[in-house]
PDB file of C-alpha atoms in Angstrom:
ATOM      1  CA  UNK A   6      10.906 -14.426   4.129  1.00 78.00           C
ATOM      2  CA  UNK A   7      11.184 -11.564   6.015  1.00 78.00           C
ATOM      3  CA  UNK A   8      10.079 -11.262  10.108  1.00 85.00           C
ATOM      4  CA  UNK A   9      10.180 -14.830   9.515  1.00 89.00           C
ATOM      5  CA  UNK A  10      13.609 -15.138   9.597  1.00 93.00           C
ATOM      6  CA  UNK A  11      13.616 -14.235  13.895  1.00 94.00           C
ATOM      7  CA  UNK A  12      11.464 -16.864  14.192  1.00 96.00           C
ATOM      8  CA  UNK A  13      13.315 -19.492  12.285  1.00 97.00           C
ATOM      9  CA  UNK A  14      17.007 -17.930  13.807  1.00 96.00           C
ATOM     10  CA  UNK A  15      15.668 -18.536  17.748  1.00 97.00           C
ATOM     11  CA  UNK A  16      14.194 -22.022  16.681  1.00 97.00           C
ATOM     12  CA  UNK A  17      17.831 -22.935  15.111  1.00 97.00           C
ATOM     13  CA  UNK A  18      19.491 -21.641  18.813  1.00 97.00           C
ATOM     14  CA  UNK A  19      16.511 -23.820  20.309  1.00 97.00           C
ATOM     15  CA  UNK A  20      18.531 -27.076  18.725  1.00 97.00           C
ATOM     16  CA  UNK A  21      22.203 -25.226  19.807  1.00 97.00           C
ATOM     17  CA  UNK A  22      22.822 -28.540  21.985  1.00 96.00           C
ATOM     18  CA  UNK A  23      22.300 -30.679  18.987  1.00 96.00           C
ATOM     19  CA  UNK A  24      24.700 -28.505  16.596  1.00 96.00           C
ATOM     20  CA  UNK A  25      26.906 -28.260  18.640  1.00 95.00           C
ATOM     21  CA  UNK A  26      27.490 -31.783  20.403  1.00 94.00           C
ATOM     22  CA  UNK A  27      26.290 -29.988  23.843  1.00 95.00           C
ATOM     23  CA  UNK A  28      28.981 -27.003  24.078  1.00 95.00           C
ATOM     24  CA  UNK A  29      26.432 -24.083  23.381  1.00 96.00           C
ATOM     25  CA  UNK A  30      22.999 -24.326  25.714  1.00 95.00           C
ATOM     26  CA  UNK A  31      19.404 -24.344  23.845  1.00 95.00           C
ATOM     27  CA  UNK A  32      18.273 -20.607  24.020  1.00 95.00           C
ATOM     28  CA  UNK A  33      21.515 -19.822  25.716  1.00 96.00           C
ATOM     29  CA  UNK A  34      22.136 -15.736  24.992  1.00 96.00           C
ATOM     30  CA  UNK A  35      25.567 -16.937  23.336  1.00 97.00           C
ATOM     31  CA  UNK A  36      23.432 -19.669  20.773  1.00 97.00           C
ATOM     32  CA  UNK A  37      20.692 -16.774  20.280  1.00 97.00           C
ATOM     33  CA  UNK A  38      23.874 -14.120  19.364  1.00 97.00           C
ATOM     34  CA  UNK A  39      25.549 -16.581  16.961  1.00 97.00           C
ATOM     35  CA  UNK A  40      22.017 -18.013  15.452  1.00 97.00           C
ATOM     36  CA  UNK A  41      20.810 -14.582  14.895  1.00 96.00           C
ATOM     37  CA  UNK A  42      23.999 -13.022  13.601  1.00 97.00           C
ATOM     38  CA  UNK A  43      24.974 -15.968  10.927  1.00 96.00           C
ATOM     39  CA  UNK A  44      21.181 -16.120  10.155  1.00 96.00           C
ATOM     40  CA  UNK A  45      21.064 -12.476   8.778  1.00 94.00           C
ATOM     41  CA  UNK A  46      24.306 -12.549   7.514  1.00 95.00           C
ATOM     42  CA  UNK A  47      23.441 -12.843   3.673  1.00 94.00           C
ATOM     43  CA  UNK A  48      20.831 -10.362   3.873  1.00 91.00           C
ATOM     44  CA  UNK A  49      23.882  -7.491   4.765  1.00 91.00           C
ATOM     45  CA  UNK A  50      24.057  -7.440   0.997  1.00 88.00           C
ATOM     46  CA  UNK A  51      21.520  -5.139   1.209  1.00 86.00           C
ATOM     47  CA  UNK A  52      24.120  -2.728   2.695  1.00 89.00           C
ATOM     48  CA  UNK A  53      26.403  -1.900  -0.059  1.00 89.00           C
ATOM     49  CA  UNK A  54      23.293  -1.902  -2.334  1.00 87.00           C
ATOM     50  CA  UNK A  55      21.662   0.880  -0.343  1.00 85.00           C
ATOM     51  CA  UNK A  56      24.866   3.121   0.294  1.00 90.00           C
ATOM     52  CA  UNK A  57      25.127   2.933  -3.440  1.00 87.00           C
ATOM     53  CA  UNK A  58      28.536   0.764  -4.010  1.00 91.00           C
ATOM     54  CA  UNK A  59      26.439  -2.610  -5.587  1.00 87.00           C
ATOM     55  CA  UNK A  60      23.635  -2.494  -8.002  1.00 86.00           C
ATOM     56  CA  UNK A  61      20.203  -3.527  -6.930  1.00 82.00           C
ATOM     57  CA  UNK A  62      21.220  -7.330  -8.730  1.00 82.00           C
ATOM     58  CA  UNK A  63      24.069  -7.970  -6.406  1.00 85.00           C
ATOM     59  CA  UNK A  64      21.198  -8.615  -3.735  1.00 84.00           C
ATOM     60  CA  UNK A  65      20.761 -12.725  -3.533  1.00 86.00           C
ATOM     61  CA  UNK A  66      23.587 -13.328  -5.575  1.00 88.00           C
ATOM     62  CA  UNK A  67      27.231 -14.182  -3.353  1.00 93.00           C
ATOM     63  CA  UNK A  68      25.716 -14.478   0.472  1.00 94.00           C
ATOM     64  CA  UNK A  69      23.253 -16.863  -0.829  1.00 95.00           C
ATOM     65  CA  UNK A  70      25.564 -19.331  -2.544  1.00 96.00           C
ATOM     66  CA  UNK A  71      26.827 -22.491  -0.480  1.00 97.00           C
ATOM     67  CA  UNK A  72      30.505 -21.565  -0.851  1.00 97.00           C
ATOM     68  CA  UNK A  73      29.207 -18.187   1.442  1.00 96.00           C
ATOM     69  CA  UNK A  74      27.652 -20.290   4.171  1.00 97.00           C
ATOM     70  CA  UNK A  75      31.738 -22.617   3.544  1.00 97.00           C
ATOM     71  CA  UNK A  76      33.789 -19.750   3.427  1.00 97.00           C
ATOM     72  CA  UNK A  77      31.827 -18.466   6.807  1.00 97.00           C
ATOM     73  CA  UNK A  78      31.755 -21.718   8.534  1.00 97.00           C
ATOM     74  CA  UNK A  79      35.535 -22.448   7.391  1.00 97.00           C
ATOM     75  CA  UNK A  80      36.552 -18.833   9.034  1.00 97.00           C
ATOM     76  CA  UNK A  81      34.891 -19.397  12.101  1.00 97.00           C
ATOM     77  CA  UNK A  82      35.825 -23.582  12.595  1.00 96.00           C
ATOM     78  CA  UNK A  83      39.484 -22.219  13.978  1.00 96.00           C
ATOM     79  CA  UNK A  84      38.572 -20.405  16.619  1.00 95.00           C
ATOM     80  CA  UNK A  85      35.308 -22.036  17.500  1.00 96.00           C
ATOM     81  CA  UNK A  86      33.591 -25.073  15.915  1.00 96.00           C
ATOM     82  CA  UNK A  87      30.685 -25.138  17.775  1.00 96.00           C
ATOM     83  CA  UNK A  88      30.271 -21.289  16.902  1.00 97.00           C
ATOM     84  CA  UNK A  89      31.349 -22.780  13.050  1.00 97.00           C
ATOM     85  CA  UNK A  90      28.695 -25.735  13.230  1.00 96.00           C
ATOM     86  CA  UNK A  91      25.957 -23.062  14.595  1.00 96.00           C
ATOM     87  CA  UNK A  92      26.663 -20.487  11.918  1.00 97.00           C
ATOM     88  CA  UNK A  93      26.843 -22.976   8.664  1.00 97.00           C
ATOM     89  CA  UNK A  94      23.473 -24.661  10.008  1.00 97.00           C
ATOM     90  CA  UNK A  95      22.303 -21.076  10.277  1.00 97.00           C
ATOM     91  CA  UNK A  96      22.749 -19.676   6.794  1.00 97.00           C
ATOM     92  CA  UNK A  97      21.970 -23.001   4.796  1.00 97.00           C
ATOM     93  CA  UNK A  98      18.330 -22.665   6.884  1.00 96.00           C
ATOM     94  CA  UNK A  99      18.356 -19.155   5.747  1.00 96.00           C
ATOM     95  CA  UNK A 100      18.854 -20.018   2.282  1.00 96.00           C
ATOM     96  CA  UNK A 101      16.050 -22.780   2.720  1.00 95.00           C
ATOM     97  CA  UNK A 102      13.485 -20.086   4.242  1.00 94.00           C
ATOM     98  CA  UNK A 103      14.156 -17.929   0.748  1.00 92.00           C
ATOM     99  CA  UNK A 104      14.319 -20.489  -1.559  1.00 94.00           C
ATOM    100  CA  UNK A 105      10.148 -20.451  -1.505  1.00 94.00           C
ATOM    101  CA  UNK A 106      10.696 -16.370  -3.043  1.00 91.00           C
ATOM    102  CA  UNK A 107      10.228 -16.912  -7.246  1.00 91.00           C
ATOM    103  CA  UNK A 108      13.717 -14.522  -6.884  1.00 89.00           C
ATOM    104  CA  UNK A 109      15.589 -18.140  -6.444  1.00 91.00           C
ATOM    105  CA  UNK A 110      18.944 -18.581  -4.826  1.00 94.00           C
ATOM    106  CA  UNK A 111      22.043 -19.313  -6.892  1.00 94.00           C
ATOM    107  CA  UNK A 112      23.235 -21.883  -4.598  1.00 95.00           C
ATOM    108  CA  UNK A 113      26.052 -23.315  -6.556  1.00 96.00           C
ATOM    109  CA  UNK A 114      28.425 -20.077  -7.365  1.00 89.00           C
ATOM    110  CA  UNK A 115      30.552 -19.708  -8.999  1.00 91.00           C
ATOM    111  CA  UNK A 116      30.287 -23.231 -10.581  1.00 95.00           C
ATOM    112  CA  UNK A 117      26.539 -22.212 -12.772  1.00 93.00           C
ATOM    113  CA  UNK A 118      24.530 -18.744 -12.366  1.00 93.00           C
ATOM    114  CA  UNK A 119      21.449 -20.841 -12.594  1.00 94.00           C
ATOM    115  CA  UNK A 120      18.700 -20.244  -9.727  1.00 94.00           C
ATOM    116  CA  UNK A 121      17.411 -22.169  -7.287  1.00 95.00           C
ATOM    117  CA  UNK A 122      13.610 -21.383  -6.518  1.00 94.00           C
ATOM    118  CA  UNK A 123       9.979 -23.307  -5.425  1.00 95.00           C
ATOM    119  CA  UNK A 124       8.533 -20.428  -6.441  1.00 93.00           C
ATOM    120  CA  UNK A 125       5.406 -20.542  -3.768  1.00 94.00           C
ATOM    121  CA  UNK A 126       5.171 -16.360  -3.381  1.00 92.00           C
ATOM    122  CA  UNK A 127       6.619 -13.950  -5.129  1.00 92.00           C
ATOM    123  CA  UNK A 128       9.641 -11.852  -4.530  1.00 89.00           C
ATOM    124  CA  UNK A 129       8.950  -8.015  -3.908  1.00 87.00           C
ATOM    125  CA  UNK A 130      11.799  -6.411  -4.021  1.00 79.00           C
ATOM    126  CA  UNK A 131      13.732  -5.134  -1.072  1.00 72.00           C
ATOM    127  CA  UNK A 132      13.574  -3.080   1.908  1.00 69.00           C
ATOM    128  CA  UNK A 133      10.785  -0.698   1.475  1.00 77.00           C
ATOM    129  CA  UNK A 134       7.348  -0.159   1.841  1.00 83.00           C
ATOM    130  CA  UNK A 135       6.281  -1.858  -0.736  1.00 81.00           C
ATOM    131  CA  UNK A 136       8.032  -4.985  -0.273  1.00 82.00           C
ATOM    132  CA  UNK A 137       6.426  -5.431   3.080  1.00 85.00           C
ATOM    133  CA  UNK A 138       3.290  -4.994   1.779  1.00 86.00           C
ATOM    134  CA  UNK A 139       3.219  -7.340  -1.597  1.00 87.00           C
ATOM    135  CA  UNK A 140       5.182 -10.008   0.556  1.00 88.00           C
ATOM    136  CA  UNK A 141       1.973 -10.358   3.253  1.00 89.00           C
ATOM    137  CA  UNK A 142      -0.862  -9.848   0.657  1.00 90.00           C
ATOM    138  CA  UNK A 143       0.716 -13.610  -0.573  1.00 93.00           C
ATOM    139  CA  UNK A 144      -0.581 -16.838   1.232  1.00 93.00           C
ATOM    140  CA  UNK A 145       2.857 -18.633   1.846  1.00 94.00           C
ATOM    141  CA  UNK A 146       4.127 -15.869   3.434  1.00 93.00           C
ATOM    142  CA  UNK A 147       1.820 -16.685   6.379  1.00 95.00           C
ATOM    143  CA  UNK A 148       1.929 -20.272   5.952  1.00 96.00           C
ATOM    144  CA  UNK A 149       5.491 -20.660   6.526  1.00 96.00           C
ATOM    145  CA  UNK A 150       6.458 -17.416   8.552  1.00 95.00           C
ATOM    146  CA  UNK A 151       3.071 -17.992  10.764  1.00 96.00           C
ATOM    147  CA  UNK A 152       4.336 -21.495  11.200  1.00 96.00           C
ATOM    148  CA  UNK A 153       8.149 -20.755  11.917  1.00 96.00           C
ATOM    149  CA  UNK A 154       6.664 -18.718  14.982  1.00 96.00           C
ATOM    150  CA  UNK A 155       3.964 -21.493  15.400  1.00 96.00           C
ATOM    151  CA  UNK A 156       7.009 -23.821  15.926  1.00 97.00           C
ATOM    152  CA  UNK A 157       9.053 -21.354  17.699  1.00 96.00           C
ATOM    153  CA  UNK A 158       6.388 -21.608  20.443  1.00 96.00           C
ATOM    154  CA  UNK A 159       6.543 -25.291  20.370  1.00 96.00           C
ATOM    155  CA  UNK A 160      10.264 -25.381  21.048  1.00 96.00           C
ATOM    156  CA  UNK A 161       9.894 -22.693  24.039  1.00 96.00           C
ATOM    157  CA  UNK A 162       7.223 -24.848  25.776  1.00 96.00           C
ATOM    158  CA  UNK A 163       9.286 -28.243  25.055  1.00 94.00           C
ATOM    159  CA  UNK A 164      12.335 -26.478  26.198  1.00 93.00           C
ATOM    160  CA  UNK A 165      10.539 -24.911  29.234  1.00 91.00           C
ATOM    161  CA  UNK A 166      11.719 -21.055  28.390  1.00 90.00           C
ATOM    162  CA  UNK A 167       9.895 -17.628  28.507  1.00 87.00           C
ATOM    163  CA  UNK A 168       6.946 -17.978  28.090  1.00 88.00           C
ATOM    164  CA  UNK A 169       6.857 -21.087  29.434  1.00 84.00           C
ATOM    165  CA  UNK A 170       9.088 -20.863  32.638  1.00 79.00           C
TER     166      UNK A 170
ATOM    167  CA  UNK B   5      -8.111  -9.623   0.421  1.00 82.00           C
ATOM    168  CA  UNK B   6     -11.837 -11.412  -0.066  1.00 86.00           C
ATOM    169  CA  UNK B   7     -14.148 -10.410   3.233  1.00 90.00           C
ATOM    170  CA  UNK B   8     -15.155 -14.078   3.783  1.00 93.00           C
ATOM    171  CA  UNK B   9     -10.755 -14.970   3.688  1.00 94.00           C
ATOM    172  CA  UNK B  10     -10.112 -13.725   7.414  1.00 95.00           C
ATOM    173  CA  UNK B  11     -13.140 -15.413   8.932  1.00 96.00           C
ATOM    174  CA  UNK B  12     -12.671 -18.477   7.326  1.00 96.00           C
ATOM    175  CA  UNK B  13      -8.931 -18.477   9.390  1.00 97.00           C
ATOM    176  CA  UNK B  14     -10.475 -18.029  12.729  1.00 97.00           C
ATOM    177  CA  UNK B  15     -12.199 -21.308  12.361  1.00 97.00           C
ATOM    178  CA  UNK B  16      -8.872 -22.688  10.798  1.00 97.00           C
ATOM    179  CA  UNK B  17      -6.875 -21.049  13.029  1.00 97.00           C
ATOM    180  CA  UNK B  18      -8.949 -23.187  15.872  1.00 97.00           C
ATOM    181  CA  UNK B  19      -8.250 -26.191  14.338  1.00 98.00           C
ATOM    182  CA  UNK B  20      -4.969 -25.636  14.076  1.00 97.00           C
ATOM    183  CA  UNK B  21      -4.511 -24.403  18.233  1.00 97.00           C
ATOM    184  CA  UNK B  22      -6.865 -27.189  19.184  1.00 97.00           C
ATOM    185  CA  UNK B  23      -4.190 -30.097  17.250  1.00 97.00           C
ATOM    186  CA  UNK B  24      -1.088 -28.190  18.687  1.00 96.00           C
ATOM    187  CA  UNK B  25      -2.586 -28.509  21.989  1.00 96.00           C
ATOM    188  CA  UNK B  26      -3.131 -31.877  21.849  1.00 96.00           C
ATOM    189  CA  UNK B  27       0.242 -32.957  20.299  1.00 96.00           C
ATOM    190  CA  UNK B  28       2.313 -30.797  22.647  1.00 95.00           C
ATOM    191  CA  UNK B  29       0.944 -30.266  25.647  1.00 95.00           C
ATOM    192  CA  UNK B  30       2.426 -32.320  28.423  1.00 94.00           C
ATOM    193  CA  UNK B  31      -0.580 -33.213  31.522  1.00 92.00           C
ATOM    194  CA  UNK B  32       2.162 -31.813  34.322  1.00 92.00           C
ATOM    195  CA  UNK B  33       2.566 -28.363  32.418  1.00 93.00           C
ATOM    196  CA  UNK B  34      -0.898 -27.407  31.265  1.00 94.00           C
ATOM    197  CA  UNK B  35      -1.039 -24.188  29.165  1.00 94.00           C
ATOM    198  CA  UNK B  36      -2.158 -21.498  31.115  1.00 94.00           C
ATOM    199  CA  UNK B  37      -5.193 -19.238  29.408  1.00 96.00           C
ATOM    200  CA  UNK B  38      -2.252 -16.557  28.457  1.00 95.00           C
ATOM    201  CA  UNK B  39      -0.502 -19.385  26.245  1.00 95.00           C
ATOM    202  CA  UNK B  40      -3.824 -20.293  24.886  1.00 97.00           C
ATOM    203  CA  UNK B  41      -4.194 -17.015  23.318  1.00 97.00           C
ATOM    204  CA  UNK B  42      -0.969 -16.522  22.203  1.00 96.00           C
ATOM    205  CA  UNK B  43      -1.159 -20.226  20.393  1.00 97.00           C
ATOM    206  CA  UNK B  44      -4.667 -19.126  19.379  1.00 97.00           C
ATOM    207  CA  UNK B  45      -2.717 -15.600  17.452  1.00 97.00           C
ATOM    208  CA  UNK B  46       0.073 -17.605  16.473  1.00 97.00           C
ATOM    209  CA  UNK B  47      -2.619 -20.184  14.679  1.00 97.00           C
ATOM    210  CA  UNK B  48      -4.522 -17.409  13.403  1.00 97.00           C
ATOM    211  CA  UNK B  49      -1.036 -16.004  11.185  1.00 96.00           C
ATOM    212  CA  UNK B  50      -0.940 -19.831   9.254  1.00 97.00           C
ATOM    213  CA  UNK B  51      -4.434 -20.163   9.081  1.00 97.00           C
ATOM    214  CA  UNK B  52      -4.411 -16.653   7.241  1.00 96.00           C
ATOM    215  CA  UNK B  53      -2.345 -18.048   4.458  1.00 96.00           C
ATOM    216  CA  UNK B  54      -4.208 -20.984   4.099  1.00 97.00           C
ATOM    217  CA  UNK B  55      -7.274 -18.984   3.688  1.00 96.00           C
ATOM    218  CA  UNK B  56      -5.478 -16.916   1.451  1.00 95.00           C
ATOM    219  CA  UNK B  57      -4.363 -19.695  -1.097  1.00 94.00           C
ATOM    220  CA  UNK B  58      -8.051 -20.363  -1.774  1.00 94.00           C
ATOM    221  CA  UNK B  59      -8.631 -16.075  -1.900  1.00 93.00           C
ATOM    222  CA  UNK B  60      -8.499 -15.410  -5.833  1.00 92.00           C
ATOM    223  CA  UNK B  61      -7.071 -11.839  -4.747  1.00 91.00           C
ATOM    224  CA  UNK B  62      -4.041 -13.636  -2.934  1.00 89.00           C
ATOM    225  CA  UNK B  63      -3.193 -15.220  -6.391  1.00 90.00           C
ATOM    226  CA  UNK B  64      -3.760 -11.794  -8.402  1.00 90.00           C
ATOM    227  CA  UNK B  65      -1.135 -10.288  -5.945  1.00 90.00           C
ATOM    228  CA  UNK B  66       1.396 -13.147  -6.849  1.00 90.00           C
ATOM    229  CA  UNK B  67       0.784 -12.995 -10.379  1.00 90.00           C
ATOM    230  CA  UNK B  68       1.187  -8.776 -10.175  1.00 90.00           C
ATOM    231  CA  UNK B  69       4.402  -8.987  -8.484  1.00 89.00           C
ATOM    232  CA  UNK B  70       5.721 -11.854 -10.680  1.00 89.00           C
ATOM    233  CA  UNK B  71       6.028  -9.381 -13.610  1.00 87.00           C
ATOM    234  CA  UNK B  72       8.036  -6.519 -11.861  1.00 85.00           C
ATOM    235  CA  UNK B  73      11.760  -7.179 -11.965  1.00 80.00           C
ATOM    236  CA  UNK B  74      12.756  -5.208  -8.642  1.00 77.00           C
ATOM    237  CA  UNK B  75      16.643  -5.282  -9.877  1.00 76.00           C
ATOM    238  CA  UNK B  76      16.232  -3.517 -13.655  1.00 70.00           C
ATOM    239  CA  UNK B  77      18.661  -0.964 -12.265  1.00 67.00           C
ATOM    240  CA  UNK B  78      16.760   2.489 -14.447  1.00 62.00           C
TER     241      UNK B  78
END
């Protein structure tokens, strides 16, 4: 998933009350910050790929293992759970919205290597051109991205926000 | 991408507004014709891929990117 992923972030920050027993507001600047920023966390692996430190492999390996979305959650809980709650809930829906790429997730690192995929489009590489490209020439890439902004509407009109205000 | 694939998803992507609309919208908050059209352009992006996934050139695509590995480091 790919633009996707905004979609799916602000609809997670639309349910902030709910993840966070009613600390952080629904649409709330702070829930859209933390949703957003936990939600593309595990894609920053594409950062030491491109400044040449990791190979091109590295990408979907660690960040998109459950003991990533732990560690992250774990780190945060101290300071502030509801942040913590928000941020776990954010990168297991992340790994959900990739799991459909045939790349598959290895969810359970370091305990088996094995890959977790459904396999409904397939992957296309990253950050270029020609990723974009393959990615919307696919029909579940605008099944499910078209519907996470589909619902993302929904939740703005339940939850009487822009555009809805 | 088969000519017939993105007029097919207009009629789809009618369907698919005119069901929203129905579920969601509340009688004391009627959408206004600016949310109609952005539902309607929303609708139209899944009805795309479900117009797609009967496209034979949709499938080709998958099946052409399925046998690149994008992380053979060369």
């Amino acid at each position: 998933m790919q633009a996707g992923h905004f979609a799916v972030a602000l609809v997670i920050s639309s349910y902030a009350p709910e993840l966070t027993g009613g600390k952080v507001d629904a649409f709330s600047i702070e829930s859209i910050a933390v949703a957003l920023a936990a939600h593309q966390l595990p894609n920053l692996d594409g950062i030491p790929i491109m400044l040449g430190w990791a190979k091109k492999a590295f990408h979907c390996t660690w960040s998109h293992s459950l003991l990533f979305a732990l560690i992250v959650g774990l780190i945060l809980l101290p300071f502030n759970a509801a942040w913590a709650s928000l941020s776990f809930t954010s990168i297991i829906i992340h790994f959900l919205a990739d799991m459909p790429s045939s790349v598959g997730l290895p969810l359970l690192l370091p305990f088996t290597k094995k890959r977790f995929t459904l396999n409904l489009w397939a992957d296309t590489g990253i950050l270029d051109w020609e990723s974009f490209k393959g990615t919307y020439l696919q029909a579940w890439t605008w099944i499910l991205e078209g519907g996470a902004f589909l619902f993302l509407f929904i939740r703005a009109y339940q939850e009487a926000v822009w555009p809805f205000v | 991408m088969l000519k017939r694939t993105p007029v097919i998803a207009i009629f789809i992507a009618a369907l698919i507004a005119a069901v929203a609309v129905y579920f969601i919208e509340v009688p004391e908050r009627p959408f206004t014709f600016g949310h109609l059209i952005l539902l309607y352009i929303l609708s139209y992006s899944v009805a795309l891929g479900i117009a797609l996934y009967f496209d034979p050139r949709s499938q080709e695509t998958k099946e052409k990117y399925l046998k690149i590995n994008f992380y053979e480091e060369k």
